[in-house]
């Protein structure tokens, strides 16, 4: 997963390309001026320096491709929420509110992957906190929970035109997966490389500690 993701932004000199996903320099041209050499229009063309593919922007907003502004799913994203994440990516430009609602659904499924019920996200987060969840992960979970829920039942938040906030939810989902799944996976992989005798010694040590306490 990329440590820092820079989403496609109008007239930005560089961002993560929506086609090749590389962080690359972008070349901008007004479409009408590009074709005729005369008066500018409201449509701009942007070409990636890495893959040479072109995106199109109307009145400062991305119109093609549709699913390009959100980050790619984390490599360790569970299959159970991948479809929701990808669907949210496909509609982020047209409906930031719909994308946020889908990401809340993905979060609900993620709770199950983390060993919780998935029926009440708020209670699930509370349960994880009691099990020692880091504060920054708890905050990331609650941000997605609250904003996603407000997208389904509009209250104080209205994401109809707020693509930037919705984009941050994609980052937060990937961050949660990195912190709660990927790190554990890497430590487990490293631990398994220890000699069997050393691992057995550690297990015996921890059993003795459990008996004493």
PDB file of C-alpha atoms in Angstrom:
ATOM      1  CA  UNK A   1       0.000   0.000   0.000  1.00  0.00           C
ATOM      2  CA  UNK A   2       1.222   3.491  -0.799  1.00  0.00           C
ATOM      3  CA  UNK A   3       2.196   5.364   2.365  1.00  0.00           C
ATOM      4  CA  UNK A   4       0.777   8.660   1.072  1.00  0.00           C
ATOM      5  CA  UNK A   5      -1.972   8.781  -1.515  1.00  0.00           C
ATOM      6  CA  UNK A   6      -2.475  11.942  -3.558  1.00  0.00           C
ATOM      7  CA  UNK A   7      -5.877  11.781  -5.289  1.00  0.00           C
ATOM      8  CA  UNK A   8      -6.455  13.279  -8.731  1.00  0.00           C
ATOM      9  CA  UNK A   9      -7.014  17.005  -8.234  1.00  0.00           C
ATOM     10  CA  UNK A  10      -7.847  19.638 -10.828  1.00  0.00           C
ATOM     11  CA  UNK A  11      -4.731  21.332 -12.226  1.00  0.00           C
ATOM     12  CA  UNK A  12      -2.429  19.532  -9.745  1.00  0.00           C
ATOM     13  CA  UNK A  13       1.083  19.096 -11.128  1.00  0.00           C
ATOM     14  CA  UNK A  14       1.315  15.516  -9.832  1.00  0.00           C
ATOM     15  CA  UNK A  15      -0.986  12.918  -8.243  1.00  0.00           C
ATOM     16  CA  UNK A  16      -1.655   9.181  -8.236  1.00  0.00           C
ATOM     17  CA  UNK A  17      -2.815   8.318 -11.727  1.00  0.00           C
ATOM     18  CA  UNK A  18      -6.327   6.899 -11.972  1.00  0.00           C
ATOM     19  CA  UNK A  19      -5.173   4.452 -14.663  1.00  0.00           C
ATOM     20  CA  UNK A  20      -1.726   3.160 -13.634  1.00  0.00           C
ATOM     21  CA  UNK A  21      -1.909   4.189  -9.942  1.00  0.00           C
ATOM     22  CA  UNK A  22       1.635   5.603 -10.133  1.00  0.00           C
ATOM     23  CA  UNK A  23       2.437   8.908  -8.465  1.00  0.00           C
ATOM     24  CA  UNK A  24       3.349  10.844 -11.594  1.00  0.00           C
ATOM     25  CA  UNK A  25       3.612  14.278 -13.132  1.00  0.00           C
ATOM     26  CA  UNK A  26       0.467  15.404 -14.973  1.00  0.00           C
ATOM     27  CA  UNK A  27       0.243  17.573 -18.088  1.00  0.00           C
ATOM     28  CA  UNK A  28      -2.821  19.803 -18.457  1.00  0.00           C
ATOM     29  CA  UNK A  29      -4.352  21.215 -21.647  1.00  0.00           C
ATOM     30  CA  UNK A  30      -7.658  22.926 -22.273  1.00  0.00           C
ATOM     31  CA  UNK A  31      -9.531  20.641 -24.671  1.00  0.00           C
ATOM     32  CA  UNK A  32     -10.890  23.300 -27.047  1.00  0.00           C
ATOM     33  CA  UNK A  33      -7.575  25.132 -27.157  1.00  0.00           C
ATOM     34  CA  UNK A  34      -5.879  21.770 -27.748  1.00  0.00           C
ATOM     35  CA  UNK A  35      -8.094  21.022 -30.767  1.00  0.00           C
ATOM     36  CA  UNK A  36      -8.512  24.461 -32.326  1.00  0.00           C
ATOM     37  CA  UNK A  37      -5.778  26.625 -30.865  1.00  0.00           C
ATOM     38  CA  UNK A  38      -8.349  29.311 -30.029  1.00  0.00           C
ATOM     39  CA  UNK A  39     -10.817  30.134 -27.219  1.00  0.00           C
ATOM     40  CA  UNK A  40     -10.750  27.971 -24.134  1.00  0.00           C
ATOM     41  CA  UNK A  41     -13.704  25.863 -22.984  1.00  0.00           C
ATOM     42  CA  UNK A  42     -14.809  24.394 -19.655  1.00  0.00           C
ATOM     43  CA  UNK A  43     -13.310  20.996 -20.529  1.00  0.00           C
ATOM     44  CA  UNK A  44      -9.706  20.185 -19.661  1.00  0.00           C
ATOM     45  CA  UNK A  45      -7.579  17.228 -20.657  1.00  0.00           C
ATOM     46  CA  UNK A  46      -4.944  15.778 -18.318  1.00  0.00           C
ATOM     47  CA  UNK A  47      -2.249  13.322 -19.478  1.00  0.00           C
ATOM     48  CA  UNK A  48      -0.232  11.127 -17.118  1.00  0.00           C
ATOM     49  CA  UNK A  49       3.514  11.352 -17.667  1.00  0.00           C
ATOM     50  CA  UNK A  50       3.921   7.696 -16.622  1.00  0.00           C
ATOM     51  CA  UNK A  51       1.303   5.856 -18.723  1.00  0.00           C
ATOM     52  CA  UNK A  52       0.251   8.636 -21.185  1.00  0.00           C
ATOM     53  CA  UNK A  53      -3.448   7.930 -20.639  1.00  0.00           C
ATOM     54  CA  UNK A  54      -5.822  10.902 -20.530  1.00  0.00           C
ATOM     55  CA  UNK A  55      -8.501  11.987 -18.087  1.00  0.00           C
ATOM     56  CA  UNK A  56     -11.179  14.613 -18.785  1.00  0.00           C
ATOM     57  CA  UNK A  57     -12.421  17.349 -16.467  1.00  0.00           C
ATOM     58  CA  UNK A  58     -15.567  19.482 -16.832  1.00  0.00           C
ATOM     59  CA  UNK A  59     -15.779  22.744 -14.856  1.00  0.00           C
ATOM     60  CA  UNK A  60     -12.910  21.617 -12.603  1.00  0.00           C
ATOM     61  CA  UNK A  61     -14.500  18.208 -11.875  1.00  0.00           C
ATOM     62  CA  UNK A  62     -13.311  14.821 -13.105  1.00  0.00           C
ATOM     63  CA  UNK A  63     -15.773  13.274 -15.573  1.00  0.00           C
ATOM     64  CA  UNK A  64     -13.649  10.458 -17.023  1.00  0.00           C
ATOM     65  CA  UNK A  65     -12.793   7.905 -15.778  1.00  0.00           C
ATOM     66  CA  UNK A  66     -15.525   7.792 -13.136  1.00  0.00           C
ATOM     67  CA  UNK A  67     -13.859   5.629 -10.489  1.00  0.00           C
ATOM     68  CA  UNK A  68     -10.431   7.156 -10.483  1.00  0.00           C
ATOM     69  CA  UNK A  69     -10.228   9.606  -7.622  1.00  0.00           C
ATOM     70  CA  UNK A  70     -10.277   7.131  -4.715  1.00  0.00           C
ATOM     71  CA  UNK A  71      -7.278   5.085  -3.559  1.00  0.00           C
ATOM     72  CA  UNK A  72      -6.922   1.424  -4.461  1.00  0.00           C
ATOM     73  CA  UNK A  73      -7.968  -1.151  -1.832  1.00  0.00           C
ATOM     74  CA  UNK A  74      -5.287  -2.262   0.622  1.00  0.00           C
ATOM     75  CA  UNK A  75      -3.570  -5.478  -0.582  1.00  0.00           C
ATOM     76  CA  UNK A  76      -4.694  -7.219   2.637  1.00  0.00           C
ATOM     77  CA  UNK A  77      -8.322  -6.112   2.343  1.00  0.00           C
ATOM     78  CA  UNK A  78     -10.606  -9.076   3.162  1.00  0.00           C
ATOM     79  CA  UNK A  79     -12.669 -10.399   0.265  1.00  0.00           C
ATOM     80  CA  UNK A  80     -15.896  -9.828   2.204  1.00  0.00           C
ATOM     81  CA  UNK A  81     -15.634  -6.042   1.875  1.00  0.00           C
ATOM     82  CA  UNK A  82     -13.738  -5.726  -1.399  1.00  0.00           C
ATOM     83  CA  UNK A  83     -16.876  -5.461  -3.577  1.00  0.00           C
ATOM     84  CA  UNK A  84     -18.323  -2.656  -1.443  1.00  0.00           C
ATOM     85  CA  UNK A  85     -15.022  -0.778  -1.502  1.00  0.00           C
ATOM     86  CA  UNK A  86     -14.719  -1.108  -5.290  1.00  0.00           C
ATOM     87  CA  UNK A  87     -18.345  -0.067  -5.823  1.00  0.00           C
ATOM     88  CA  UNK A  88     -17.723   2.988  -3.650  1.00  0.00           C
ATOM     89  CA  UNK A  89     -14.688   3.808  -5.812  1.00  0.00           C
ATOM     90  CA  UNK A  90     -16.821   3.539  -8.940  1.00  0.00           C
ATOM     91  CA  UNK A  91     -19.368   6.151  -7.786  1.00  0.00           C
ATOM     92  CA  UNK A  92     -17.210   8.592  -5.781  1.00  0.00           C
ATOM     93  CA  UNK A  93     -17.261  11.212  -8.543  1.00  0.00           C
ATOM     94  CA  UNK A  94     -21.021  11.027  -9.135  1.00  0.00           C
ATOM     95  CA  UNK A  95     -22.147  10.446  -5.540  1.00  0.00           C
ATOM     96  CA  UNK A  96     -19.772  11.075  -2.622  1.00  0.00           C
ATOM     97  CA  UNK A  97     -22.678  10.425  -0.239  1.00  0.00           C
ATOM     98  CA  UNK A  98     -23.395   7.032  -1.796  1.00  0.00           C
ATOM     99  CA  UNK A  99     -19.700   6.135  -1.627  1.00  0.00           C
ATOM    100  CA  UNK A 100     -19.587   7.047   2.082  1.00  0.00           C
ATOM    101  CA  UNK A 101     -22.632   4.869   2.783  1.00  0.00           C
ATOM    102  CA  UNK A 102     -20.996   1.909   1.019  1.00  0.00           C
ATOM    103  CA  UNK A 103     -17.826   2.393   3.037  1.00  0.00           C
ATOM    104  CA  UNK A 104     -19.830   2.246   6.248  1.00  0.00           C
ATOM    105  CA  UNK A 105     -21.218  -1.093   5.037  1.00  0.00           C
ATOM    106  CA  UNK A 106     -17.643  -2.213   4.337  1.00  0.00           C
ATOM    107  CA  UNK A 107     -16.724  -1.167   7.881  1.00  0.00           C
ATOM    108  CA  UNK A 108     -19.550  -3.289   9.271  1.00  0.00           C
ATOM    109  CA  UNK A 109     -18.147  -6.321   7.439  1.00  0.00           C
ATOM    110  CA  UNK A 110     -14.649  -5.430   8.627  1.00  0.00           C
ATOM    111  CA  UNK A 111     -15.891  -5.649  12.225  1.00  0.00           C
ATOM    112  CA  UNK A 112     -16.745  -9.309  11.619  1.00  0.00           C
ATOM    113  CA  UNK A 113     -13.253  -9.901  10.189  1.00  0.00           C
ATOM    114  CA  UNK A 114     -11.831  -8.382  13.403  1.00  0.00           C
ATOM    115  CA  UNK A 115     -13.790 -10.853  15.537  1.00  0.00           C
ATOM    116  CA  UNK A 116     -16.804  -8.708  16.441  1.00  0.00           C
ATOM    117  CA  UNK A 117     -20.499  -9.260  15.720  1.00  0.00           C
ATOM    118  CA  UNK A 118     -20.892  -6.705  12.916  1.00  0.00           C
ATOM    119  CA  UNK A 119     -24.469  -5.983  14.100  1.00  0.00           C
ATOM    120  CA  UNK A 120     -23.752  -2.737  15.954  1.00  0.00           C
ATOM    121  CA  UNK A 121     -20.578  -0.940  14.835  1.00  0.00           C
ATOM    122  CA  UNK A 122     -20.592   1.380  17.844  1.00  0.00           C
ATOM    123  CA  UNK A 123     -20.659  -1.550  20.299  1.00  0.00           C
ATOM    124  CA  UNK A 124     -18.078  -3.418  18.220  1.00  0.00           C
ATOM    125  CA  UNK A 125     -15.683  -0.467  18.434  1.00  0.00           C
ATOM    126  CA  UNK A 126     -16.272  -0.288  22.201  1.00  0.00           C
ATOM    127  CA  UNK A 127     -15.440  -3.988  22.468  1.00  0.00           C
ATOM    128  CA  UNK A 128     -12.198  -3.496  20.520  1.00  0.00           C
ATOM    129  CA  UNK A 129     -11.269  -0.562  22.776  1.00  0.00           C
ATOM    130  CA  UNK A 130     -11.680  -2.827  25.826  1.00  0.00           C
ATOM    131  CA  UNK A 131      -9.315  -5.285  24.132  1.00  0.00           C
ATOM    132  CA  UNK A 132      -6.636  -2.599  23.840  1.00  0.00           C
ATOM    133  CA  UNK A 133      -7.426  -0.904  20.510  1.00  0.00           C
ATOM    134  CA  UNK A 134      -5.062   2.013  19.810  1.00  0.00           C
ATOM    135  CA  UNK A 135      -6.722   5.434  20.097  1.00  0.00           C
ATOM    136  CA  UNK A 136      -5.907   6.514  16.537  1.00  0.00           C
ATOM    137  CA  UNK A 137      -7.504   3.330  15.128  1.00  0.00           C
ATOM    138  CA  UNK A 138     -10.584   3.869  17.322  1.00  0.00           C
ATOM    139  CA  UNK A 139     -10.889   7.417  15.986  1.00  0.00           C
ATOM    140  CA  UNK A 140     -10.540   6.217  12.383  1.00  0.00           C
ATOM    141  CA  UNK A 141     -13.286   3.628  12.958  1.00  0.00           C
ATOM    142  CA  UNK A 142     -15.623   6.200  14.500  1.00  0.00           C
ATOM    143  CA  UNK A 143     -15.049   8.699  11.672  1.00  0.00           C
ATOM    144  CA  UNK A 144     -16.126   6.151   9.052  1.00  0.00           C
ATOM    145  CA  UNK A 145     -19.016   4.992  11.263  1.00  0.00           C
ATOM    146  CA  UNK A 146     -20.422   8.477  11.903  1.00  0.00           C
ATOM    147  CA  UNK A 147     -19.911   9.996   8.445  1.00  0.00           C
ATOM    148  CA  UNK A 148     -21.126   6.862   6.666  1.00  0.00           C
ATOM    149  CA  UNK A 149     -24.244   6.739   8.826  1.00  0.00           C
ATOM    150  CA  UNK A 150     -25.026  10.419   8.238  1.00  0.00           C
ATOM    151  CA  UNK A 151     -24.817   9.699   4.513  1.00  0.00           C
ATOM    152  CA  UNK A 152     -27.594   7.123   4.836  1.00  0.00           C
ATOM    153  CA  UNK A 153     -29.708   9.224   7.228  1.00  0.00           C
ATOM    154  CA  UNK A 154     -28.753  12.851   6.556  1.00  0.00           C
ATOM    155  CA  UNK A 155     -28.446  14.832   9.786  1.00  0.00           C
ATOM    156  CA  UNK A 156     -25.804  17.429  10.479  1.00  0.00           C
ATOM    157  CA  UNK A 157     -23.566  16.247   7.628  1.00  0.00           C
ATOM    158  CA  UNK A 158     -24.396  16.533   3.944  1.00  0.00           C
ATOM    159  CA  UNK A 159     -21.929  14.871   1.570  1.00  0.00           C
ATOM    160  CA  UNK A 160     -23.796  15.422  -1.673  1.00  0.00           C
ATOM    161  CA  UNK A 161     -20.995  17.589  -3.072  1.00  0.00           C
ATOM    162  CA  UNK A 162     -18.244  16.839  -0.543  1.00  0.00           C
ATOM    163  CA  UNK A 163     -15.953  14.528  -2.460  1.00  0.00           C
ATOM    164  CA  UNK A 164     -12.907  15.414  -0.347  1.00  0.00           C
ATOM    165  CA  UNK A 165     -14.471  14.114   2.889  1.00  0.00           C
ATOM    166  CA  UNK A 166     -15.628  10.927   1.179  1.00  0.00           C
ATOM    167  CA  UNK A 167     -12.131  10.380  -0.222  1.00  0.00           C
ATOM    168  CA  UNK A 168     -10.680  10.501   3.282  1.00  0.00           C
ATOM    169  CA  UNK A 169     -12.935   7.597   4.282  1.00  0.00           C
ATOM    170  CA  UNK A 170     -11.218   5.374   1.706  1.00  0.00           C
ATOM    171  CA  UNK A 171      -7.873   6.262   3.286  1.00  0.00           C
ATOM    172  CA  UNK A 172      -9.223   5.487   6.747  1.00  0.00           C
ATOM    173  CA  UNK A 173     -10.506   2.043   5.742  1.00  0.00           C
ATOM    174  CA  UNK A 174      -7.076   1.222   4.302  1.00  0.00           C
ATOM    175  CA  UNK A 175      -5.404   2.598   7.453  1.00  0.00           C
ATOM    176  CA  UNK A 176      -7.549   0.391   9.720  1.00  0.00           C
ATOM    177  CA  UNK A 177      -6.683  -2.686   7.660  1.00  0.00           C
ATOM    178  CA  UNK A 178      -2.984  -1.813   7.809  1.00  0.00           C
ATOM    179  CA  UNK A 179      -3.088  -1.386  11.597  1.00  0.00           C
ATOM    180  CA  UNK A 180      -5.374  -4.304  12.538  1.00  0.00           C
ATOM    181  CA  UNK A 181      -4.632  -6.914   9.863  1.00  0.00           C
ATOM    182  CA  UNK A 182      -1.366  -6.261   8.016  1.00  0.00           C
ATOM    183  CA  UNK A 183       0.846  -5.505  11.019  1.00  0.00           C
ATOM    184  CA  UNK A 184      -0.399  -8.586  12.853  1.00  0.00           C
ATOM    185  CA  UNK A 185       0.195 -10.649   9.720  1.00  0.00           C
ATOM    186  CA  UNK A 186       3.796  -9.406   9.375  1.00  0.00           C
ATOM    187  CA  UNK A 187       4.640 -10.031  13.052  1.00  0.00           C
ATOM    188  CA  UNK A 188       3.091 -13.514  12.880  1.00  0.00           C
ATOM    189  CA  UNK A 189       5.138 -14.259   9.759  1.00  0.00           C
ATOM    190  CA  UNK A 190       8.364 -13.129  11.454  1.00  0.00           C
ATOM    191  CA  UNK A 191       7.552 -15.078  14.625  1.00  0.00           C
ATOM    192  CA  UNK A 192       7.029 -18.259  12.603  1.00  0.00           C
ATOM    193  CA  UNK A 193      10.606 -17.975  11.291  1.00  0.00           C
ATOM    194  CA  UNK A 194      12.026 -18.427  14.818  1.00  0.00           C
ATOM    195  CA  UNK A 195      13.434 -21.902  15.577  1.00  0.00           C
ATOM    196  CA  UNK A 196      10.768 -24.257  16.922  1.00  0.00           C
ATOM    197  CA  UNK A 197      12.644 -24.697  20.217  1.00  0.00           C
ATOM    198  CA  UNK A 198      12.600 -20.920  20.792  1.00  0.00           C
ATOM    199  CA  UNK A 199       8.905 -20.671  20.005  1.00  0.00           C
ATOM    200  CA  UNK A 200       8.180 -23.567  22.388  1.00  0.00           C
ATOM    201  CA  UNK A 201      10.187 -21.830  25.113  1.00  0.00           C
ATOM    202  CA  UNK A 202       8.143 -18.638  24.633  1.00  0.00           C
ATOM    203  CA  UNK A 203       4.861 -20.580  24.786  1.00  0.00           C
ATOM    204  CA  UNK A 204       5.956 -22.351  28.008  1.00  0.00           C
ATOM    205  CA  UNK A 205       7.021 -19.037  29.522  1.00  0.00           C
ATOM    206  CA  UNK A 206       3.630 -17.484  28.789  1.00  0.00           C
ATOM    207  CA  UNK A 207       1.767 -20.528  30.167  1.00  0.00           C
ATOM    208  CA  UNK A 208       3.727 -20.231  33.427  1.00  0.00           C
ATOM    209  CA  UNK A 209       2.875 -16.529  33.599  1.00  0.00           C
ATOM    210  CA  UNK A 210      -0.836 -17.257  33.092  1.00  0.00           C
ATOM    211  CA  UNK A 211      -0.791 -19.810  35.927  1.00  0.00           C
ATOM    212  CA  UNK A 212       0.971 -17.381  38.320  1.00  0.00           C
ATOM    213  CA  UNK A 213      -1.469 -14.572  37.615  1.00  0.00           C
TER     214      UNK A 213
END
